[in-house]
Coordinates of C-alpha atoms in Angstrom, one line a residue:
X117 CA 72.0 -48.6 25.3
X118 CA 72.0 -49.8 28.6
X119 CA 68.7 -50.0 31.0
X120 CA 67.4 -46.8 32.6
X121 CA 66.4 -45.9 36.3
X122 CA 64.5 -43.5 34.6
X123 CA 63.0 -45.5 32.4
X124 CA 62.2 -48.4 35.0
X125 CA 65.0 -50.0 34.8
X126 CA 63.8 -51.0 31.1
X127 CA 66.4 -49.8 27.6
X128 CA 65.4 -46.9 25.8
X129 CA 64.8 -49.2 22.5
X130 CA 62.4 -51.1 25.1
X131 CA 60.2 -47.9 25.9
X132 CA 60.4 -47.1 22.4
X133 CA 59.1 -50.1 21.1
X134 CA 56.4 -50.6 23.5
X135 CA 55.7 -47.9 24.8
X136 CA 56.3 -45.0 22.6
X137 CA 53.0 -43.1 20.7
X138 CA 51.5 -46.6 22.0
X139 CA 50.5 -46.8 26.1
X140 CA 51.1 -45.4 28.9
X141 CA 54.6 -46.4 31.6
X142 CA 54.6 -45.6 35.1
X143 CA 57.7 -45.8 36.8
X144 CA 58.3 -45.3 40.6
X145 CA 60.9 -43.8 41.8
X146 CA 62.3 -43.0 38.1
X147 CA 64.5 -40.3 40.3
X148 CA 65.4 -41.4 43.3
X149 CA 65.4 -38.5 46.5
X150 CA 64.4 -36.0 43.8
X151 CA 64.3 -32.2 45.1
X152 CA 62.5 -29.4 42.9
X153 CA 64.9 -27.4 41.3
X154 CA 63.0 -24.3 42.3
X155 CA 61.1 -23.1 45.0
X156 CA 57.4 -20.9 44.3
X157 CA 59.2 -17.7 45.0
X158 CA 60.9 -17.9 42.3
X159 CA 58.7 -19.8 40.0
X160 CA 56.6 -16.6 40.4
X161 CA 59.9 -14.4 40.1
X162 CA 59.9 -15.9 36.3
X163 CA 56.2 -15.7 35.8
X164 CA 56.9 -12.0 35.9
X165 CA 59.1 -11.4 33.0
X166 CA 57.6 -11.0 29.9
X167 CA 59.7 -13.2 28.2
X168 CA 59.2 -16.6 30.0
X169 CA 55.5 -18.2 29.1
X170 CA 53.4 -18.4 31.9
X171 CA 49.8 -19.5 32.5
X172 CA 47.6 -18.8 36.5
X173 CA 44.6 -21.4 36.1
X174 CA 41.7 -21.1 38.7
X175 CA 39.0 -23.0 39.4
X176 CA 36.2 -21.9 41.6
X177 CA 33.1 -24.2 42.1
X178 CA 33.6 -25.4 38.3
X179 CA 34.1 -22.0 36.7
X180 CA 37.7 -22.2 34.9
X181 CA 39.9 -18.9 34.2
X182 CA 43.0 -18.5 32.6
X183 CA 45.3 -15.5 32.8
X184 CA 48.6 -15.0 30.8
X185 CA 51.6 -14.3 31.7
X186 CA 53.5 -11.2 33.1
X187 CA 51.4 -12.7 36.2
X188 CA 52.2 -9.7 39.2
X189 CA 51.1 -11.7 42.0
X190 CA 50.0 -15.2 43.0
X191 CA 46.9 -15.9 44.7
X192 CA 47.1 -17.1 48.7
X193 CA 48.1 -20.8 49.2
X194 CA 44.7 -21.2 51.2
X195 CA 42.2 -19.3 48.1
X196 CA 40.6 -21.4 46.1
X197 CA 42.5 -24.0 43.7
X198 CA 44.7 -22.7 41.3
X199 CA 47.8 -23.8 39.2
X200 CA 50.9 -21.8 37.6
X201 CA 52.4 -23.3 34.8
X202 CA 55.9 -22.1 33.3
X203 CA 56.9 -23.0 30.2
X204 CA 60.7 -22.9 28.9
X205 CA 62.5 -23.5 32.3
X206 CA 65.3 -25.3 30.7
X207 CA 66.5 -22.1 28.7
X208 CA 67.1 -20.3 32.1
X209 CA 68.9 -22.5 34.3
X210 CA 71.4 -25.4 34.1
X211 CA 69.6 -27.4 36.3
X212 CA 66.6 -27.5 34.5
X213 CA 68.7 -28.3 31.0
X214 CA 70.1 -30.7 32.4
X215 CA 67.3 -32.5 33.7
X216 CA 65.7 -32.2 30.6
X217 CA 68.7 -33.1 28.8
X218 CA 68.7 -36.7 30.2
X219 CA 65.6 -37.6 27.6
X220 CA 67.8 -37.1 25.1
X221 CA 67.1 -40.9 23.7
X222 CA 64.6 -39.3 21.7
X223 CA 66.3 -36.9 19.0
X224 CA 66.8 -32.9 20.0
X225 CA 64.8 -32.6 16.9
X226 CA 61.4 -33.5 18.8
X227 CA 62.5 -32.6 22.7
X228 CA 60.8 -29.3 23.3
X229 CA 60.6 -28.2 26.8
X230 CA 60.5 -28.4 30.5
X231 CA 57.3 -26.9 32.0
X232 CA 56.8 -26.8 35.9
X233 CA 53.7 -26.7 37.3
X234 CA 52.5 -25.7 40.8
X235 CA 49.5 -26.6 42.9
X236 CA 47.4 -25.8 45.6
X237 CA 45.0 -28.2 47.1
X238 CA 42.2 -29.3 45.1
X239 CA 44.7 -27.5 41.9
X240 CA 44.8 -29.1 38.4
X241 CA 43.8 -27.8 34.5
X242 CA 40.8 -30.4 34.0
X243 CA 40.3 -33.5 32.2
X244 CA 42.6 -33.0 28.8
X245 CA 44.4 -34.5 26.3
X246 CA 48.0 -33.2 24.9
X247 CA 48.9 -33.8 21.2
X248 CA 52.3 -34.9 21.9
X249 CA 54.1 -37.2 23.9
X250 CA 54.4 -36.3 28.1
X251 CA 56.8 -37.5 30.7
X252 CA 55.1 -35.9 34.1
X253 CA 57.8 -35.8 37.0
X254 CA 56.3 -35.9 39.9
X255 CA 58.6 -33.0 42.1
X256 CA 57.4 -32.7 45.1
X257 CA 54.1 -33.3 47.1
X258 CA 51.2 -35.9 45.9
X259 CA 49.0 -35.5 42.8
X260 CA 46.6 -37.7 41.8
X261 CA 46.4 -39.0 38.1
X262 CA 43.4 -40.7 36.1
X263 CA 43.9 -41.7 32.7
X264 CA 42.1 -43.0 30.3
X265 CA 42.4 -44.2 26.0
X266 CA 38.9 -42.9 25.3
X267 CA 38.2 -41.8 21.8
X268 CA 36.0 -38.8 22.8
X269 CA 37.7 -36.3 22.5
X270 CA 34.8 -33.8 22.1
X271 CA 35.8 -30.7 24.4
X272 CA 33.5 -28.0 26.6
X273 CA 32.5 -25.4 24.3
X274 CA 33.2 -21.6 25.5
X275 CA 35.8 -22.7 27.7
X276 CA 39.2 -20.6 28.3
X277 CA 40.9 -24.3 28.0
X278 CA 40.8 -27.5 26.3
X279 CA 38.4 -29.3 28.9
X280 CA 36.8 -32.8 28.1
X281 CA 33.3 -33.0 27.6
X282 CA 33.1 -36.6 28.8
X283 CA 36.3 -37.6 30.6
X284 CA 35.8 -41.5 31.6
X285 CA 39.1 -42.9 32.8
X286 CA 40.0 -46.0 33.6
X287 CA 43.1 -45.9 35.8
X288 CA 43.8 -44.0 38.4
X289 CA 47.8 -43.3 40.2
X290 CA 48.8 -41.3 42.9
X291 CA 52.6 -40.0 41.7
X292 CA 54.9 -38.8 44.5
X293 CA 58.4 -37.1 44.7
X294 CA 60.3 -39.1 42.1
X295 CA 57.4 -41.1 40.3
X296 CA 56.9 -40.8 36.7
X297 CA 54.0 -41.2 34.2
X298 CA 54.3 -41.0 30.5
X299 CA 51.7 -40.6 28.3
X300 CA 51.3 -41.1 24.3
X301 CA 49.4 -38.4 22.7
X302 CA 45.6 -37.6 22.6
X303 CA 45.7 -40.0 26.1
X304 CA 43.1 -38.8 28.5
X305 CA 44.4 -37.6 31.6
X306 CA 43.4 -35.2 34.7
X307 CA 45.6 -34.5 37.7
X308 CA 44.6 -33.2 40.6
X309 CA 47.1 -31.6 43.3
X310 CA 46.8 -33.7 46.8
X311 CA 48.1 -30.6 48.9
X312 CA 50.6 -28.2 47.6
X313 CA 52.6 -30.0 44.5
X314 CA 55.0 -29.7 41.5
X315 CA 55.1 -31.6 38.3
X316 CA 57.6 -31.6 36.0
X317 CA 56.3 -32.3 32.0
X318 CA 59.0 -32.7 29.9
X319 CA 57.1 -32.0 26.4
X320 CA 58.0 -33.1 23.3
X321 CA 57.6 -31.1 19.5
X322 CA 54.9 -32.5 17.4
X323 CA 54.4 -29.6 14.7
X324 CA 51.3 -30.4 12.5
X325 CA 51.9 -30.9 8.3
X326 CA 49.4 -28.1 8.2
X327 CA 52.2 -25.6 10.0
X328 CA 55.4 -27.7 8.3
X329 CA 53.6 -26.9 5.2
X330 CA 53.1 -23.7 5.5
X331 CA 56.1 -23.0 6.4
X332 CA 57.8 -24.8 3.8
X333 CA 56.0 -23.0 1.2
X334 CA 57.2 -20.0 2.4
X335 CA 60.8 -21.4 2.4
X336 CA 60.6 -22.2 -1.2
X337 CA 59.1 -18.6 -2.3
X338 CA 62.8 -17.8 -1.8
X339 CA 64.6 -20.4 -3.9
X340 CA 61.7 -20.5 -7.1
X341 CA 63.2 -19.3 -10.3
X342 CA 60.5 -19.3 -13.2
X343 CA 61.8 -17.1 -16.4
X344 CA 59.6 -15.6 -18.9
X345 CA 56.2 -14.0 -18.5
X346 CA 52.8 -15.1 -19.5
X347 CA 51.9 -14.1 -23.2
X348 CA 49.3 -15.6 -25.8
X349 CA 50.7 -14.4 -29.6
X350 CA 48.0 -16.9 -31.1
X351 CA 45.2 -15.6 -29.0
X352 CA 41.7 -15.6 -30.4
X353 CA 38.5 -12.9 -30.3
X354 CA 36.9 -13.3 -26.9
X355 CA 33.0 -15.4 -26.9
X356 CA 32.7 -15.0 -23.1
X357 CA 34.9 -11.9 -21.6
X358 CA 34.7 -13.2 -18.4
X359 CA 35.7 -16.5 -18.7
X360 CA 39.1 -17.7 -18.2
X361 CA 41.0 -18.9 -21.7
X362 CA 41.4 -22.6 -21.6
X363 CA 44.8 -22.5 -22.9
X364 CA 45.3 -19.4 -20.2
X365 CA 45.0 -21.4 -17.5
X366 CA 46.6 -24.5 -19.3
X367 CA 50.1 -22.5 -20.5
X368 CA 50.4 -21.5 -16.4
X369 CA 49.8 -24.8 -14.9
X370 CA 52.7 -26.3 -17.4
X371 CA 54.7 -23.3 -15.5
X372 CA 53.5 -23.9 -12.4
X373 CA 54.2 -27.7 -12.5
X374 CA 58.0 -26.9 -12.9
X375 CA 58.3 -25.9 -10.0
X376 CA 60.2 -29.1 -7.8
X377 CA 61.7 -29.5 -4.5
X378 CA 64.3 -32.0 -3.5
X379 CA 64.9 -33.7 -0.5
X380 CA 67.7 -31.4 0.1
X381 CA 65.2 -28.7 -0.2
X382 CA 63.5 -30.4 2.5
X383 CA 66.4 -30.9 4.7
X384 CA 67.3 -27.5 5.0
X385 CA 64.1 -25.9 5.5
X386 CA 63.5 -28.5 8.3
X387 CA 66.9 -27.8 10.2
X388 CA 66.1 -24.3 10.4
X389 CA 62.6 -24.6 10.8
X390 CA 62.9 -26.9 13.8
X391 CA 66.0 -24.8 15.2
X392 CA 64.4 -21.6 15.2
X393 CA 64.4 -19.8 18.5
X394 CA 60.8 -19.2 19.9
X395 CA 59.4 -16.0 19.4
X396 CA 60.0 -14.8 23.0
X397 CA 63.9 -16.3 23.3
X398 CA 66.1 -13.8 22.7
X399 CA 70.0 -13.6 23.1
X400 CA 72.6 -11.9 24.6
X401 CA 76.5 -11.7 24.2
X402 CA 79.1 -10.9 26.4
X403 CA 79.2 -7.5 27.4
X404 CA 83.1 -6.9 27.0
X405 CA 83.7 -9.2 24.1
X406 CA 87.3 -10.5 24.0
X407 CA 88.9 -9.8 20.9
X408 CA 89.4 -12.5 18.0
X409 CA 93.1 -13.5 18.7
X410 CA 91.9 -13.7 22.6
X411 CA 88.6 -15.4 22.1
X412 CA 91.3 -18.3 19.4
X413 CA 93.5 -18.4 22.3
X414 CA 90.9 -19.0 25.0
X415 CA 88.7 -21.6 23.1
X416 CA 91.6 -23.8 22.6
X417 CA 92.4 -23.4 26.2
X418 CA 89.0 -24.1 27.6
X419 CA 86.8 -25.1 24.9
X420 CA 83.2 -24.4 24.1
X421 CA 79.7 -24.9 25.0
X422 CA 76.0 -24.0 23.5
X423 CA 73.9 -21.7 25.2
X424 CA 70.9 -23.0 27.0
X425 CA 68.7 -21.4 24.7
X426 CA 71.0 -22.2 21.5
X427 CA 69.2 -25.5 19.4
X428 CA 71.9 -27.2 17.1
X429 CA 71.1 -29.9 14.8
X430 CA 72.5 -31.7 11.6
X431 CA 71.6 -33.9 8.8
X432 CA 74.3 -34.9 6.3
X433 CA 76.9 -31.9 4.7
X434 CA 74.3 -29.5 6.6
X435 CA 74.4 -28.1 9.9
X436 CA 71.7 -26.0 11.4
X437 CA 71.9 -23.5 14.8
X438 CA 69.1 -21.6 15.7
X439 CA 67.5 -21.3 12.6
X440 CA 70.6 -20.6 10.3
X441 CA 71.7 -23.1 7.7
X442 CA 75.2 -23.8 5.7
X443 CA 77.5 -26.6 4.5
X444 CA 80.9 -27.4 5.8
X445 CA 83.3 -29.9 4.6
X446 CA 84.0 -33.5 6.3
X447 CA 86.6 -32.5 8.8
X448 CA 84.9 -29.8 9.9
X449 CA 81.6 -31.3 10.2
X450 CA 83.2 -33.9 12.5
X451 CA 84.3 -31.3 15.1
X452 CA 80.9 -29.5 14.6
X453 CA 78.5 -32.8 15.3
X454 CA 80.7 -33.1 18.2
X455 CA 79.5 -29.7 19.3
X456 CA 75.9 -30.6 18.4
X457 CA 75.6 -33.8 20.2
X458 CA 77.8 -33.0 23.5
X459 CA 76.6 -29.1 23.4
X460 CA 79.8 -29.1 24.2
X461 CA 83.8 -28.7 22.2
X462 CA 87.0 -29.5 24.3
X463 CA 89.5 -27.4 23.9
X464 CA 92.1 -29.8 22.2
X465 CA 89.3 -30.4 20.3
X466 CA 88.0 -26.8 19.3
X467 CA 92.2 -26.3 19.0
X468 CA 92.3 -28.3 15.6
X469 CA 89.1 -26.1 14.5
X470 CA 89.6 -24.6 10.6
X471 CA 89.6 -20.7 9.7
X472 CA 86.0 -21.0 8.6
X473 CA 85.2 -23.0 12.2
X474 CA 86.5 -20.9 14.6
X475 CA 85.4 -17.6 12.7
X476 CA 82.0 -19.1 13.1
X477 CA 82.2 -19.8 16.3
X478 CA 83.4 -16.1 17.3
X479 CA 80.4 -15.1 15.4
X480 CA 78.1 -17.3 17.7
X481 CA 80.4 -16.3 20.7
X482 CA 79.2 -12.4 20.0
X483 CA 75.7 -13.4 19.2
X484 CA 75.4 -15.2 22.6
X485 CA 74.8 -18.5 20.8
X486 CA 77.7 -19.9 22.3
X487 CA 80.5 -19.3 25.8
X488 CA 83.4 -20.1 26.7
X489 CA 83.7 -23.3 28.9

């Protein structure tokens, strides 16, 4: 892959060689002339509905507060420091999935989200540390960064965020309209707003094998078949009541050893674990839904595309769309990767789609998963 602009003018194989989980990059000018997508008014518009995640930090003479989102109203420009932060712009406009979008060197399967953050003067969220990997886009206006690698990572108890006890950086950047800073995880960092600012973080999922665990656990409750029940014909008169029988507890760990998983287990509860939907994205399909021999003639015609919120991925025979699983067969697995990798079909594309294909794709077209291009 060629060299990036965005990447200062270095290959993506580059940044992730050197760069990636390992230091720090800043780039100037990563986007040349770039413009915020949005201005406050309607940063706040979103910060109202429920359904977009939303955060209004202050800071006044050291005290921190945090209110979540609906937020009614913003605070004056001139009050004392204070920062919204929206989470999840990419699923709302096509500007902001696009943007996102162009960070797409690193697998869908890890790119999360693009938060936007606004500033007053003197406006930040303290000294932290993020446990995933950061691109911070500077949008508009100045903020100054300092960074450090410190291995405190010891926080300020009874806080309502994740401050640093003892921030000690050692490099210090003042990012304007276009600059870029990424960070590796649990990298020190505190920026400061130098007059109103925006900063764009493009985020990136880093789910814990305490949470995948969990989760996949649950996933297997569904798919465990252990016959029989638990008996003891040669059982013998009781010493100690209330101790557990040796051979008891010896007959059900045999049983519970047979239990296995495969790495096709593991394939398919992580391609629908990973494309789940957040909790607060929800879908919605077209009002006047055209009929099935319309919606055939129409995608041929025009072709396809995902949603903003839609997340498809695919590993092998598998292929996974917002948290649904199933198997297709070669051909139709090509035209489907296609759809997964371009979020996109072309109609003389989509037009050579199979029966099962295009009656899955009218099902996403109702859900909302997918439109017509």
């Amino acid at each position: 892959m060629k060299n990036l602009p965005l990447l200062g003018n270095i290959s993506p194989a580059q940044f992730l060689k050197e760069y990636w989980h390992k230091k720090p990059l800043l780039i100037r000018q990563a986007i040349p002339g770039f413009k915020p997508l949005f201005p406050l008014a309607a940063l706040a518009d979103m910060a109202r509905l429920n359904h977009i995640e939303s955060r209004l930090i202050t800071n006044l003479e050291g005290h921190w507060n945090m209110q979540h989102g609906p937020i009614d109203a913003l605070p004056p420009v001139s009050n004392e420091p204070w920062t919204l932060l929206v989470q999840g712009t990419n699923l709302y406009d096509k500007r902001a999935d696009a943007l996102l979008r162009q960070f797409r060197f690193i697998p869908d399967a890890r790119l999360d989200d693009l938060m936007i953050s606004y500033a007053t003067d003197g406006g930040g969220v303290g000294p932290h540390f993020d446990s995933y990997d950061v691109f911070l886009l500077q949008a508009s206006g100045k903020r100054r960064w300092q960074i450090g690698p410190q291995k405190d990572l010891s926080l300020v108890e009874d806080m309502p965020l994740k401050i640093l006890k003892n921030f000690k950086p050692q490099e210090e950047f003042v990012l304007e309209a276009g600059d870029m800073l990424y960070l590796p995880p649990h990298y020190a960092h505190d920026g400061v707003a130098d007059g109103e600012c925006m900063t764009y973080s493009i985020g990136f999922r880093s789910p814990s094998y305490q949470e995948l665990g969990e989760a996949f656990l649950q996933f297997m409750a569904d798919s465990i078949d252990l016959p029989g029940r638990y008996a003891d014909p040669a059982l013998e008169v009781a010493k100690h009541p209330a101790e557990i029988p040796r051979h008891m507890l010896a007959t059900i760990t045999e049983e519970m050893n047979k239990v296995r998983f495969t790495e096709e287990d593991v394939t398919i509860f992580l391609g629908e674990h990973l494309s789940e939907p957040k909790h607060n994205v929800f879908f919605t399909g077209p009002g006047k839904p055209l009929t099935m021999g319309r919606f055939a003639q129409s995608v041929a015609k025009r072709g396809v595309m995902l949603s903003l919120k839609t997340l498809m991925l695919y590993r092998g025979k598998h292929v996974f769309i917002n948290g649904e699983s199933f198997a297709v067969g070669r051909a139709d697995k090509a035209l489907l990767d296609v759809l997964a990798n371009e979020r996109a079909l072309p109609g003389a594309a989509a037009a050579g789609a199979s029966a099962d294909v295009l009656e899955a794709l009218y099902t996403w077209y109702q859900d909302g998963w997918i439109e017509l291009a």
